[in-house]
Amino acid sequence: SGADTDISDVIVPMSTVLTHPSIKMSGAAVETIVVAGNMDRAIGYIKATGGAITITGSGRLRLYVEGETSISGTATMHITPSPAGAPLAVEIYANGDVLLNSCVNQTGNAANLGIFGTKNCKVVKYTGASHFTGFMYVPYAAYDFSGQGDFLGAVVSGTIDVTGTGDFHYDEALTKKSMPFLLGYRILNWEEI
């Protein structure tokens, strides 16, 4: 239609004063965050080239990352409710670029994993073979989805580039979640290459 769209900025709903150390890991290291009720954490950065970051428990975790969030190489991130079937929701507020090759949301519900990018989040990449189940609101970022894994959820970004053999599926269940930034948007142009 040629009309400009006013996309809302991400408002970080918590203190951005760093409360926990940055996460830097490689090899077979394991970093576990146990969620009990509603929790807020603010850290400097995530740089994982190996090992596993596990977010487990029951409740809601809001995680603010001041710098880059990078999970690359053989590193993985798992969101695992404990006990099984318990409600667990994770919101990641990224003030830097986000580079993910494996992020497994074992709740199976896209509404339980949200990645929000501030104006400083300019690049978001999801690569690799694992499936992503969640939503991303990264309005200032160039989003690159490549690899073999499927995407189930929704994305609002500056641009989107989908390559590789993975499929992209919009999760209609997200319409039941109160996410005003996802309402009123529709695909205006689609080009299969």
Short mmCIF file of N, CA and C in Angstrom, two decimals, residues 75-151:
data_model
loop_
_atom_site.label_atom_id
_atom_site.label_comp_id
_atom_site.label_asym_id
_atom_site.label_seq_id
_atom_site.Cartn_x
_atom_site.Cartn_y
_atom_site.Cartn_z
N ALA A 75 27.11 -25.33 20.90
CA ALA A 75 26.33 -24.87 22.05
C ALA A 75 24.83 -24.97 21.78
N THR A 76 24.06 -25.20 22.84
CA THR A 76 22.61 -25.27 22.73
C THR A 76 21.97 -24.51 23.88
N MET A 77 20.74 -24.09 23.67
CA MET A 77 19.92 -23.53 24.75
C MET A 77 18.65 -24.36 24.81
N HIS A 78 18.31 -24.82 26.02
CA HIS A 78 17.10 -25.62 26.22
C HIS A 78 16.20 -24.94 27.22
N ILE A 79 14.93 -24.86 26.90
CA ILE A 79 13.92 -24.36 27.83
C ILE A 79 13.09 -25.57 28.21
N THR A 80 13.26 -26.02 29.46
CA THR A 80 12.69 -27.29 29.90
C THR A 80 11.88 -27.10 31.17
N PRO A 81 10.54 -27.20 31.09
CA PRO A 81 9.74 -27.08 32.31
C PRO A 81 10.05 -28.20 33.30
N SER A 82 10.03 -27.85 34.57
CA SER A 82 10.25 -28.86 35.61
C SER A 82 9.35 -28.52 36.79
N PRO A 83 8.49 -29.46 37.18
CA PRO A 83 8.30 -30.79 36.61
C PRO A 83 7.70 -30.70 35.21
N ALA A 84 7.73 -31.81 34.48
CA ALA A 84 7.21 -31.84 33.12
C ALA A 84 5.78 -31.32 33.11
N GLY A 85 5.48 -30.47 32.15
CA GLY A 85 4.14 -29.91 32.03
C GLY A 85 3.92 -28.64 32.83
N ALA A 86 4.89 -28.26 33.66
CA ALA A 86 4.77 -27.03 34.45
C ALA A 86 4.80 -25.82 33.52
N PRO A 87 4.14 -24.72 33.88
CA PRO A 87 4.21 -23.53 33.04
C PRO A 87 5.58 -22.86 33.15
N LEU A 88 6.21 -22.62 32.02
CA LEU A 88 7.51 -21.96 31.99
C LEU A 88 7.55 -21.04 30.78
N ALA A 89 7.75 -19.76 31.01
CA ALA A 89 7.83 -18.78 29.93
C ALA A 89 9.14 -18.01 30.06
N VAL A 90 9.79 -17.76 28.93
CA VAL A 90 11.06 -17.05 28.90
C VAL A 90 10.95 -15.87 27.94
N GLU A 91 11.31 -14.68 28.43
CA GLU A 91 11.37 -13.48 27.62
C GLU A 91 12.81 -12.99 27.64
N ILE A 92 13.42 -12.89 26.46
CA ILE A 92 14.80 -12.41 26.35
C ILE A 92 14.75 -11.02 25.72
N TYR A 93 15.30 -10.04 26.42
CA TYR A 93 15.37 -8.66 25.94
C TYR A 93 16.80 -8.41 25.51
N ALA A 94 17.01 -8.32 24.19
CA ALA A 94 18.36 -8.22 23.63
C ALA A 94 18.67 -6.77 23.28
N ASN A 95 19.73 -6.25 23.88
CA ASN A 95 20.20 -4.90 23.57
C ASN A 95 21.37 -4.95 22.60
N GLY A 96 21.66 -6.13 22.07
CA GLY A 96 22.71 -6.34 21.08
C GLY A 96 22.22 -7.36 20.07
N ASP A 97 23.08 -7.75 19.16
CA ASP A 97 22.71 -8.72 18.14
C ASP A 97 22.46 -10.09 18.76
N VAL A 98 21.66 -10.91 18.06
CA VAL A 98 21.30 -12.25 18.53
C VAL A 98 21.68 -13.24 17.44
N LEU A 99 22.57 -14.18 17.79
CA LEU A 99 23.04 -15.21 16.86
C LEU A 99 22.80 -16.56 17.51
N LEU A 100 21.86 -17.33 16.96
CA LEU A 100 21.48 -18.61 17.55
C LEU A 100 21.62 -19.72 16.53
N ASN A 101 22.18 -20.86 16.98
CA ASN A 101 22.17 -22.03 16.12
C ASN A 101 21.35 -23.15 16.72
N SER A 102 20.98 -23.03 17.99
CA SER A 102 20.17 -24.07 18.62
C SER A 102 19.48 -23.48 19.84
N CYS A 103 18.16 -23.45 19.78
CA CYS A 103 17.36 -22.97 20.92
C CYS A 103 16.11 -23.83 20.94
N VAL A 104 16.04 -24.77 21.87
CA VAL A 104 14.97 -25.76 21.90
C VAL A 104 13.98 -25.40 23.00
N ASN A 105 12.78 -25.06 22.61
CA ASN A 105 11.70 -24.72 23.53
C ASN A 105 10.89 -25.98 23.78
N GLN A 106 11.19 -26.68 24.85
CA GLN A 106 10.54 -27.96 25.11
C GLN A 106 9.14 -27.82 25.68
N THR A 107 8.66 -26.58 25.87
CA THR A 107 7.25 -26.41 26.25
C THR A 107 6.36 -26.71 25.06
N GLY A 108 6.92 -26.59 23.84
CA GLY A 108 6.14 -26.83 22.63
C GLY A 108 5.18 -25.70 22.29
N ASN A 109 5.21 -24.62 23.05
CA ASN A 109 4.28 -23.51 22.87
C ASN A 109 5.07 -22.26 22.48
N ALA A 110 4.80 -21.74 21.29
CA ALA A 110 5.54 -20.57 20.80
C ALA A 110 5.37 -19.36 21.71
N ALA A 111 4.24 -19.25 22.39
CA ALA A 111 4.00 -18.11 23.27
C ALA A 111 4.90 -18.13 24.50
N ASN A 112 5.57 -19.25 24.77
CA ASN A 112 6.42 -19.38 25.96
C ASN A 112 7.87 -18.97 25.75
N LEU A 113 8.23 -18.55 24.53
CA LEU A 113 9.59 -18.06 24.28
C LEU A 113 9.50 -16.82 23.40
N GLY A 114 9.84 -15.68 23.97
CA GLY A 114 9.83 -14.43 23.22
C GLY A 114 11.20 -13.79 23.24
N ILE A 115 11.65 -13.33 22.07
CA ILE A 115 12.90 -12.59 21.96
C ILE A 115 12.54 -11.19 21.48
N PHE A 116 12.92 -10.20 22.28
CA PHE A 116 12.60 -8.80 22.00
C PHE A 116 13.91 -8.05 21.77
N GLY A 117 14.02 -7.36 20.65
CA GLY A 117 15.23 -6.61 20.35
C GLY A 117 15.01 -5.11 20.46
N THR A 118 15.90 -4.44 21.19
CA THR A 118 15.84 -2.98 21.30
C THR A 118 16.38 -2.35 20.01
N LYS A 119 16.45 -1.03 19.98
CA LYS A 119 16.99 -0.34 18.80
C LYS A 119 18.44 -0.73 18.52
N ASN A 120 19.16 -1.22 19.52
CA ASN A 120 20.55 -1.62 19.34
C ASN A 120 20.70 -3.03 18.79
N CYS A 121 19.63 -3.75 18.68
CA CYS A 121 19.64 -5.11 18.11
C CYS A 121 19.43 -4.96 16.61
N LYS A 122 20.52 -5.08 15.84
CA LYS A 122 20.47 -4.82 14.39
C LYS A 122 20.49 -6.09 13.55
N VAL A 123 20.99 -7.20 14.11
CA VAL A 123 21.11 -8.46 13.37
C VAL A 123 20.59 -9.59 14.25
N VAL A 124 19.71 -10.41 13.68
CA VAL A 124 19.25 -11.63 14.34
C VAL A 124 19.40 -12.76 13.33
N LYS A 125 20.14 -13.81 13.73
CA LYS A 125 20.34 -14.96 12.85
C LYS A 125 19.97 -16.23 13.59
N TYR A 126 19.25 -17.11 12.90
CA TYR A 126 18.97 -18.44 13.44
C TYR A 126 19.41 -19.44 12.38
N THR A 127 20.42 -20.25 12.74
CA THR A 127 20.97 -21.22 11.79
C THR A 127 20.99 -22.59 12.45
N GLY A 128 21.39 -23.57 11.71
CA GLY A 128 21.52 -24.91 12.29
C GLY A 128 20.35 -25.79 11.95
N ALA A 129 20.31 -26.96 12.60
CA ALA A 129 19.32 -27.98 12.28
C ALA A 129 18.20 -28.10 13.30
N SER A 130 18.30 -27.43 14.43
CA SER A 130 17.25 -27.59 15.44
C SER A 130 16.07 -26.67 15.14
N HIS A 131 14.89 -27.11 15.54
CA HIS A 131 13.67 -26.34 15.32
C HIS A 131 13.57 -25.22 16.35
N PHE A 132 12.99 -24.11 15.94
CA PHE A 132 12.75 -22.98 16.84
C PHE A 132 11.25 -22.84 17.02
N THR A 133 10.81 -22.80 18.27
CA THR A 133 9.40 -22.57 18.59
C THR A 133 9.34 -21.35 19.50
N GLY A 134 8.83 -20.25 19.00
CA GLY A 134 8.77 -19.02 19.77
C GLY A 134 8.40 -17.86 18.88
N PHE A 135 8.52 -16.66 19.41
CA PHE A 135 8.25 -15.48 18.61
C PHE A 135 9.36 -14.46 18.83
N MET A 136 9.56 -13.62 17.82
CA MET A 136 10.59 -12.59 17.89
C MET A 136 9.98 -11.25 17.51
N TYR A 137 10.22 -10.27 18.34
CA TYR A 137 9.84 -8.90 18.03
C TYR A 137 11.14 -8.10 18.03
N VAL A 138 11.72 -7.98 16.85
CA VAL A 138 13.03 -7.34 16.67
C VAL A 138 12.89 -6.32 15.53
N PRO A 139 12.14 -5.24 15.76
CA PRO A 139 11.72 -4.37 14.66
C PRO A 139 12.84 -3.63 13.94
N TYR A 140 14.02 -3.52 14.54
CA TYR A 140 15.12 -2.80 13.91
C TYR A 140 16.17 -3.74 13.33
N ALA A 141 15.93 -5.03 13.40
CA ALA A 141 16.94 -6.02 13.00
C ALA A 141 16.67 -6.58 11.61
N ALA A 142 17.77 -6.95 10.97
CA ALA A 142 17.70 -7.78 9.77
C ALA A 142 17.70 -9.22 10.27
N TYR A 143 16.62 -9.96 9.98
CA TYR A 143 16.47 -11.32 10.47
C TYR A 143 16.84 -12.30 9.37
N ASP A 144 17.77 -13.21 9.67
CA ASP A 144 18.25 -14.21 8.72
C ASP A 144 17.96 -15.59 9.30
N PHE A 145 17.09 -16.34 8.63
CA PHE A 145 16.73 -17.69 9.06
C PHE A 145 17.26 -18.65 8.01
N SER A 146 18.25 -19.48 8.40
CA SER A 146 18.84 -20.41 7.45
C SER A 146 19.12 -21.73 8.14
N GLY A 147 19.45 -22.72 7.37
CA GLY A 147 19.72 -24.03 7.94
C GLY A 147 18.61 -25.01 7.63
N GLN A 148 18.57 -26.10 8.41
CA GLN A 148 17.61 -27.17 8.16
C GLN A 148 16.45 -27.20 9.15
N GLY A 149 16.52 -26.47 10.23
CA GLY A 149 15.47 -26.51 11.25
C GLY A 149 14.24 -25.72 10.84
N ASP A 150 13.09 -26.10 11.37
CA ASP A 150 11.85 -25.40 11.11
C ASP A 150 11.64 -24.29 12.13
N PHE A 151 10.90 -23.27 11.74
CA PHE A 151 10.53 -22.16 12.63
C PHE A 151 9.03 -22.23 12.83
#
